[in-house]
PDB file of C-alpha atoms in Angstrom:
ATOM      1  CA  UNK A   1      -0.095  -0.168   0.198  1.00  0.00           C
ATOM      2  CA  UNK A   2       1.027   3.835  -0.772  1.00  0.00           C
ATOM      3  CA  UNK A   3       2.013   4.993   2.361  1.00  0.00           C
ATOM      4  CA  UNK A   4       1.397   8.544   1.229  1.00  0.00           C
ATOM      5  CA  UNK A   5      -2.581   7.755   1.492  1.00  0.00           C
ATOM      6  CA  UNK A   6      -2.145   7.228   5.449  1.00  0.00           C
ATOM      7  CA  UNK A   7      -0.903   9.067   8.252  1.00  0.00           C
ATOM      8  CA  UNK A   8       0.426   6.897  11.463  1.00  0.00           C
ATOM      9  CA  UNK A   9      -0.503   8.587  15.200  1.00  0.00           C
ATOM     10  CA  UNK A  10       2.383  10.094  16.445  1.00  0.00           C
ATOM     11  CA  UNK A  11       0.888  10.643  20.190  1.00  0.00           C
ATOM     12  CA  UNK A  12      -1.159   8.020  22.644  1.00  0.00           C
ATOM     13  CA  UNK A  13      -4.043   9.963  22.275  1.00  0.00           C
ATOM     14  CA  UNK A  14      -4.014   9.428  18.597  1.00  0.00           C
ATOM     15  CA  UNK A  15      -3.387   5.681  18.761  1.00  0.00           C
ATOM     16  CA  UNK A  16      -6.579   5.490  19.994  1.00  0.00           C
ATOM     17  CA  UNK A  17      -8.496   7.111  17.867  1.00  0.00           C
ATOM     18  CA  UNK A  18      -6.955   5.716  15.119  1.00  0.00           C
ATOM     19  CA  UNK A  19      -7.632   2.417  16.298  1.00  0.00           C
ATOM     20  CA  UNK A  20     -11.163   3.461  16.636  1.00  0.00           C
ATOM     21  CA  UNK A  21     -12.082   4.400  13.145  1.00  0.00           C
ATOM     22  CA  UNK A  22     -10.059   1.336  12.184  1.00  0.00           C
ATOM     23  CA  UNK A  23     -12.295  -0.726  14.162  1.00  0.00           C
ATOM     24  CA  UNK A  24     -15.427   1.324  13.369  1.00  0.00           C
ATOM     25  CA  UNK A  25     -14.053   0.236   9.923  1.00  0.00           C
ATOM     26  CA  UNK A  26     -13.657  -3.359  10.314  1.00  0.00           C
ATOM     27  CA  UNK A  27     -17.754  -3.351  11.368  1.00  0.00           C
ATOM     28  CA  UNK A  28     -18.915  -1.367   8.888  1.00  0.00           C
ATOM     29  CA  UNK A  29     -16.927  -3.727   5.729  1.00  0.00           C
ATOM     30  CA  UNK A  30     -17.929  -6.461   7.443  1.00  0.00           C
ATOM     31  CA  UNK A  31     -21.213  -5.668   7.368  1.00  0.00           C
ATOM     32  CA  UNK A  32     -22.221  -3.175   4.680  1.00  0.00           C
ATOM     33  CA  UNK A  33     -19.897  -3.942   2.198  1.00  0.00           C
ATOM     34  CA  UNK A  34     -16.875  -1.328   1.084  1.00  0.00           C
ATOM     35  CA  UNK A  35     -19.701   0.838  -1.718  1.00  0.00           C
ATOM     36  CA  UNK A  36     -21.888   0.370   0.280  1.00  0.00           C
ATOM     37  CA  UNK A  37     -20.350   2.238   3.627  1.00  0.00           C
ATOM     38  CA  UNK A  38     -19.427   5.747   3.503  1.00  0.00           C
ATOM     39  CA  UNK A  39     -16.801   7.962   4.908  1.00  0.00           C
ATOM     40  CA  UNK A  40     -19.585   9.807   7.034  1.00  0.00           C
ATOM     41  CA  UNK A  41     -20.953   6.705   8.065  1.00  0.00           C
ATOM     42  CA  UNK A  42     -17.513   5.743   9.428  1.00  0.00           C
ATOM     43  CA  UNK A  43     -17.121   8.805  11.103  1.00  0.00           C
ATOM     44  CA  UNK A  44     -20.275   9.296  12.719  1.00  0.00           C
ATOM     45  CA  UNK A  45     -19.769   5.645  14.360  1.00  0.00           C
ATOM     46  CA  UNK A  46     -16.726   5.912  15.356  1.00  0.00           C
ATOM     47  CA  UNK A  47     -17.668   9.870  17.183  1.00  0.00           C
ATOM     48  CA  UNK A  48     -14.315  11.656  15.765  1.00  0.00           C
ATOM     49  CA  UNK A  49     -14.957  14.950  13.573  1.00  0.00           C
ATOM     50  CA  UNK A  50     -14.830  14.855   9.968  1.00  0.00           C
ATOM     51  CA  UNK A  51     -11.189  16.157   9.853  1.00  0.00           C
ATOM     52  CA  UNK A  52     -10.033  14.124  12.298  1.00  0.00           C
ATOM     53  CA  UNK A  53     -10.935  11.257   9.623  1.00  0.00           C
ATOM     54  CA  UNK A  54      -8.547  12.833   6.884  1.00  0.00           C
ATOM     55  CA  UNK A  55      -5.831  14.072   9.346  1.00  0.00           C
ATOM     56  CA  UNK A  56      -4.943  10.040   9.401  1.00  0.00           C
ATOM     57  CA  UNK A  57      -6.840   8.709   5.861  1.00  0.00           C
ATOM     58  CA  UNK A  58      -6.762  10.357   2.347  1.00  0.00           C
ATOM     59  CA  UNK A  59     -10.374   8.836   1.202  1.00  0.00           C
ATOM     60  CA  UNK A  60     -12.241   5.388   2.115  1.00  0.00           C
ATOM     61  CA  UNK A  61     -10.173   3.476  -0.462  1.00  0.00           C
ATOM     62  CA  UNK A  62      -6.996   4.300   1.734  1.00  0.00           C
ATOM     63  CA  UNK A  63      -8.447   3.017   4.944  1.00  0.00           C
ATOM     64  CA  UNK A  64      -9.846  -0.078   3.352  1.00  0.00           C
ATOM     65  CA  UNK A  65      -6.237  -0.878   1.921  1.00  0.00           C
ATOM     66  CA  UNK A  66      -4.967  -0.458   5.426  1.00  0.00           C
ATOM     67  CA  UNK A  67      -7.358  -2.317   7.112  1.00  0.00           C
ATOM     68  CA  UNK A  68      -6.440  -5.131   4.198  1.00  0.00           C
ATOM     69  CA  UNK A  69      -3.017  -4.792   4.499  1.00  0.00           C
ATOM     70  CA  UNK A  70      -2.833  -4.915   8.734  1.00  0.00           C
ATOM     71  CA  UNK A  71      -4.605  -8.829   8.170  1.00  0.00           C
ATOM     72  CA  UNK A  72      -2.137  -9.595   5.937  1.00  0.00           C
ATOM     73  CA  UNK A  73       0.565  -8.864   8.504  1.00  0.00           C
ATOM     74  CA  UNK A  74      -1.467 -10.400  11.026  1.00  0.00           C
ATOM     75  CA  UNK A  75      -2.452 -13.744   9.705  1.00  0.00           C
ATOM     76  CA  UNK A  76       1.479 -13.531   8.841  1.00  0.00           C
ATOM     77  CA  UNK A  77       2.253 -12.986  11.922  1.00  0.00           C
ATOM     78  CA  UNK A  78      -0.100 -15.513  13.652  1.00  0.00           C
ATOM     79  CA  UNK A  79       1.231 -18.557  10.971  1.00  0.00           C
ATOM     80  CA  UNK A  80       4.695 -17.312  11.617  1.00  0.00           C
ATOM     81  CA  UNK A  81       4.142 -17.741  15.592  1.00  0.00           C
ATOM     82  CA  UNK A  82       2.684 -20.984  14.890  1.00  0.00           C
ATOM     83  CA  UNK A  83       4.955 -22.785  12.935  1.00  0.00           C
ATOM     84  CA  UNK A  84       8.509 -21.380  14.841  1.00  0.00           C
ATOM     85  CA  UNK A  85       9.292 -24.461  16.525  1.00  0.00           C
ATOM     86  CA  UNK A  86       8.839 -26.746  13.244  1.00  0.00           C
ATOM     87  CA  UNK A  87      11.677 -28.507  11.185  1.00  0.00           C
ATOM     88  CA  UNK A  88       9.794 -30.074   8.074  1.00  0.00           C
ATOM     89  CA  UNK A  89       7.632 -28.713   5.348  1.00  0.00           C
ATOM     90  CA  UNK A  90       4.787 -31.666   7.160  1.00  0.00           C
ATOM     91  CA  UNK A  91       5.031 -29.531  10.082  1.00  0.00           C
ATOM     92  CA  UNK A  92       4.741 -26.010   8.897  1.00  0.00           C
ATOM     93  CA  UNK A  93       1.755 -27.255   6.537  1.00  0.00           C
ATOM     94  CA  UNK A  94       0.296 -28.606   9.635  1.00  0.00           C
ATOM     95  CA  UNK A  95       0.655 -25.749  11.999  1.00  0.00           C
ATOM     96  CA  UNK A  96       0.482 -23.354   9.751  1.00  0.00           C
ATOM     97  CA  UNK A  97      -3.155 -24.570   9.073  1.00  0.00           C
ATOM     98  CA  UNK A  98      -4.207 -24.894  12.516  1.00  0.00           C
ATOM     99  CA  UNK A  99      -2.934 -21.406  13.063  1.00  0.00           C
ATOM    100  CA  UNK A 100      -4.788 -19.995  10.221  1.00  0.00           C
ATOM    101  CA  UNK A 101      -8.423 -21.685  11.007  1.00  0.00           C
ATOM    102  CA  UNK A 102      -7.653 -20.021  14.579  1.00  0.00           C
ATOM    103  CA  UNK A 103      -7.251 -16.500  13.366  1.00  0.00           C
ATOM    104  CA  UNK A 104     -10.221 -17.172  11.246  1.00  0.00           C
ATOM    105  CA  UNK A 105     -12.558 -18.894  14.004  1.00  0.00           C
ATOM    106  CA  UNK A 106     -11.303 -15.751  16.935  1.00  0.00           C
ATOM    107  CA  UNK A 107     -11.881 -13.077  13.765  1.00  0.00           C
ATOM    108  CA  UNK A 108     -14.702 -13.595  11.536  1.00  0.00           C
ATOM    109  CA  UNK A 109     -14.684 -10.277  10.431  1.00  0.00           C
ATOM    110  CA  UNK A 110     -11.432 -10.922   8.250  1.00  0.00           C
ATOM    111  CA  UNK A 111     -13.226 -13.016   5.780  1.00  0.00           C
ATOM    112  CA  UNK A 112     -15.360 -10.734   4.803  1.00  0.00           C
ATOM    113  CA  UNK A 113     -13.048  -7.757   4.806  1.00  0.00           C
ATOM    114  CA  UNK A 114     -10.426 -10.272   2.373  1.00  0.00           C
ATOM    115  CA  UNK A 115     -13.308 -11.184  -0.017  1.00  0.00           C
ATOM    116  CA  UNK A 116     -14.617  -7.710  -0.266  1.00  0.00           C
ATOM    117  CA  UNK A 117     -11.729  -6.539  -1.850  1.00  0.00           C
ATOM    118  CA  UNK A 118     -12.621  -8.231  -4.920  1.00  0.00           C
ATOM    119  CA  UNK A 119     -15.569  -5.603  -5.351  1.00  0.00           C
ATOM    120  CA  UNK A 120     -13.777  -2.644  -4.017  1.00  0.00           C
ATOM    121  CA  UNK A 121     -10.775  -3.036  -6.095  1.00  0.00           C
ATOM    122  CA  UNK A 122      -9.998  -6.226  -8.051  1.00  0.00           C
ATOM    123  CA  UNK A 123      -6.242  -4.988  -8.635  1.00  0.00           C
ATOM    124  CA  UNK A 124      -6.263  -5.223  -4.171  1.00  0.00           C
ATOM    125  CA  UNK A 125      -7.717  -8.882  -4.510  1.00  0.00           C
ATOM    126  CA  UNK A 126      -5.554 -10.143  -6.576  1.00  0.00           C
ATOM    127  CA  UNK A 127      -2.518  -8.548  -5.259  1.00  0.00           C
ATOM    128  CA  UNK A 128      -2.929  -9.429  -1.699  1.00  0.00           C
ATOM    129  CA  UNK A 129      -3.149 -13.417  -3.037  1.00  0.00           C
ATOM    130  CA  UNK A 130      -0.156 -13.098  -5.479  1.00  0.00           C
ATOM    131  CA  UNK A 131       1.984 -12.055  -2.550  1.00  0.00           C
ATOM    132  CA  UNK A 132       0.841 -14.867  -0.504  1.00  0.00           C
ATOM    133  CA  UNK A 133       1.909 -17.335  -3.593  1.00  0.00           C
ATOM    134  CA  UNK A 134       4.661 -15.447  -3.995  1.00  0.00           C
ATOM    135  CA  UNK A 135       6.396 -16.040  -0.303  1.00  0.00           C
ATOM    136  CA  UNK A 136       4.250 -19.906  -0.413  1.00  0.00           C
ATOM    137  CA  UNK A 137       6.684 -20.793  -3.159  1.00  0.00           C
ATOM    138  CA  UNK A 138       9.596 -19.721  -2.378  1.00  0.00           C
ATOM    139  CA  UNK A 139       8.954 -21.756   0.602  1.00  0.00           C
ATOM    140  CA  UNK A 140       7.692 -24.765  -0.954  1.00  0.00           C
ATOM    141  CA  UNK A 141      11.021 -24.440  -3.466  1.00  0.00           C
ATOM    142  CA  UNK A 142      12.980 -25.263  -0.191  1.00  0.00           C
ATOM    143  CA  UNK A 143      11.104 -27.878   0.323  1.00  0.00           C
ATOM    144  CA  UNK A 144      11.652 -29.893  -3.453  1.00  0.00           C
ATOM    145  CA  UNK A 145      15.527 -29.323  -2.634  1.00  0.00           C
ATOM    146  CA  UNK A 146      15.000 -31.016   0.700  1.00  0.00           C
ATOM    147  CA  UNK A 147      13.330 -33.601  -0.849  1.00  0.00           C
ATOM    148  CA  UNK A 148      10.309 -32.763   1.326  1.00  0.00           C
ATOM    149  CA  UNK A 149       7.769 -31.930  -1.670  1.00  0.00           C
ATOM    150  CA  UNK A 150       7.799 -33.647  -5.091  1.00  0.00           C
ATOM    151  CA  UNK A 151       9.224 -32.069  -7.641  1.00  0.00           C
ATOM    152  CA  UNK A 152       7.345 -32.644 -11.033  1.00  0.00           C
ATOM    153  CA  UNK A 153       4.683 -30.673  -9.314  1.00  0.00           C
ATOM    154  CA  UNK A 154       4.128 -26.690 -10.820  1.00  0.00           C
ATOM    155  CA  UNK A 155       4.659 -24.941  -7.506  1.00  0.00           C
ATOM    156  CA  UNK A 156       2.486 -21.523  -8.463  1.00  0.00           C
ATOM    157  CA  UNK A 157      -0.346 -23.658  -8.584  1.00  0.00           C
ATOM    158  CA  UNK A 158       0.405 -25.993  -5.393  1.00  0.00           C
ATOM    159  CA  UNK A 159       0.376 -22.668  -3.465  1.00  0.00           C
ATOM    160  CA  UNK A 160      -2.712 -21.838  -4.550  1.00  0.00           C
ATOM    161  CA  UNK A 161      -4.441 -25.183  -4.115  1.00  0.00           C
ATOM    162  CA  UNK A 162      -2.906 -25.118  -0.172  1.00  0.00           C
ATOM    163  CA  UNK A 163      -4.163 -21.473  -0.090  1.00  0.00           C
ATOM    164  CA  UNK A 164      -7.792 -22.602  -1.293  1.00  0.00           C
ATOM    165  CA  UNK A 165      -7.818 -25.368   1.145  1.00  0.00           C
ATOM    166  CA  UNK A 166      -7.021 -23.441   4.142  1.00  0.00           C
ATOM    167  CA  UNK A 167      -9.470 -20.518   2.629  1.00  0.00           C
ATOM    168  CA  UNK A 168     -12.461 -23.204   2.285  1.00  0.00           C
ATOM    169  CA  UNK A 169     -11.590 -25.194   5.179  1.00  0.00           C
ATOM    170  CA  UNK A 170     -11.459 -22.003   6.797  1.00  0.00           C
ATOM    171  CA  UNK A 171     -15.392 -21.456   6.596  1.00  0.00           C
ATOM    172  CA  UNK A 172     -16.025 -25.111   7.686  1.00  0.00           C
ATOM    173  CA  UNK A 173     -14.552 -23.437  11.140  1.00  0.00           C
ATOM    174  CA  UNK A 174     -16.478 -20.550  10.919  1.00  0.00           C
ATOM    175  CA  UNK A 175     -19.823 -21.847  10.161  1.00  0.00           C
ATOM    176  CA  UNK A 176     -19.550 -23.747  13.446  1.00  0.00           C
ATOM    177  CA  UNK A 177     -20.847 -22.659  16.731  1.00  0.00           C
ATOM    178  CA  UNK A 178     -18.210 -23.630  18.817  1.00  0.00           C
ATOM    179  CA  UNK A 179     -14.372 -25.018  18.424  1.00  0.00           C
ATOM    180  CA  UNK A 180     -12.701 -26.560  20.693  1.00  0.00           C
ATOM    181  CA  UNK A 181      -8.645 -27.308  20.769  1.00  0.00           C
ATOM    182  CA  UNK A 182      -9.810 -31.024  19.775  1.00  0.00           C
ATOM    183  CA  UNK A 183     -12.004 -29.767  17.042  1.00  0.00           C
ATOM    184  CA  UNK A 184      -8.780 -27.733  15.554  1.00  0.00           C
ATOM    185  CA  UNK A 185      -6.483 -30.712  15.529  1.00  0.00           C
ATOM    186  CA  UNK A 186      -9.232 -32.909  14.018  1.00  0.00           C
ATOM    187  CA  UNK A 187      -9.869 -30.326  10.983  1.00  0.00           C
ATOM    188  CA  UNK A 188      -6.362 -30.343  10.800  1.00  0.00           C
ATOM    189  CA  UNK A 189      -5.348 -33.706  10.657  1.00  0.00           C
ATOM    190  CA  UNK A 190      -8.150 -34.569   8.377  1.00  0.00           C
ATOM    191  CA  UNK A 191      -6.888 -32.096   5.640  1.00  0.00           C
ATOM    192  CA  UNK A 192      -3.107 -33.284   6.583  1.00  0.00           C
ATOM    193  CA  UNK A 193      -4.662 -37.038   5.623  1.00  0.00           C
ATOM    194  CA  UNK A 194      -5.600 -36.175   2.340  1.00  0.00           C
ATOM    195  CA  UNK A 195      -2.295 -33.643   1.472  1.00  0.00           C
ATOM    196  CA  UNK A 196      -0.443 -36.592   2.926  1.00  0.00           C
ATOM    197  CA  UNK A 197      -2.225 -40.507   1.214  1.00  0.00           C
ATOM    198  CA  UNK A 198      -4.434 -38.333  -1.450  1.00  0.00           C
ATOM    199  CA  UNK A 199      -8.451 -38.917  -1.920  1.00  0.00           C
ATOM    200  CA  UNK A 200      -8.541 -41.973  -3.792  1.00  0.00           C
ATOM    201  CA  UNK A 201      -8.204 -45.351  -2.791  1.00  0.00           C
ATOM    202  CA  UNK A 202      -6.362 -46.111  -5.502  1.00  0.00           C
ATOM    203  CA  UNK A 203      -3.541 -45.220  -7.678  1.00  0.00           C
ATOM    204  CA  UNK A 204      -5.153 -44.315 -11.368  1.00  0.00           C
ATOM    205  CA  UNK A 205      -3.370 -46.135 -14.607  1.00  0.00           C
TER     206      UNK A 205
END
């Protein structure tokens, strides 16, 4: 994101107001969508003056882009912390998936806001997932060289397969009324079983 479009607060009282704007925007973008949410509504719900909004953001798109970028960083951080002690690609995939599912459960607004970017700005949506894919490919390439991942699969396609699994199993989690650590382990293990052994009962000729 172009940082010229937003300005971070320099004082503690400003930080509180800034976070209030972000929290309000998340709720409204999630509830109404990007197009149906107005700056005036954000200002009113956040309880701030009009000038205060423009002190930090040039426009609604700058605010939305900032929120999306923050989610990307938060998801990356959650996954990085989750796989910190993993030593194999298998462990990283398992713990990374589990961390993502837990993040999705704890912050259900994330899904709506991230996918809303497809309608807010297609280039922003594309950049969001391409950035994840490029980083994934780099990690998978190391795993191929280490002999952990097969070398006859296109890694870009594989990265999108893995992201697709995470995203839609994430929906499975969000559709639940409750989610325990045991549930997380069971769902994650089911995914890893398919990744390890496949879904077919016999090899196809």
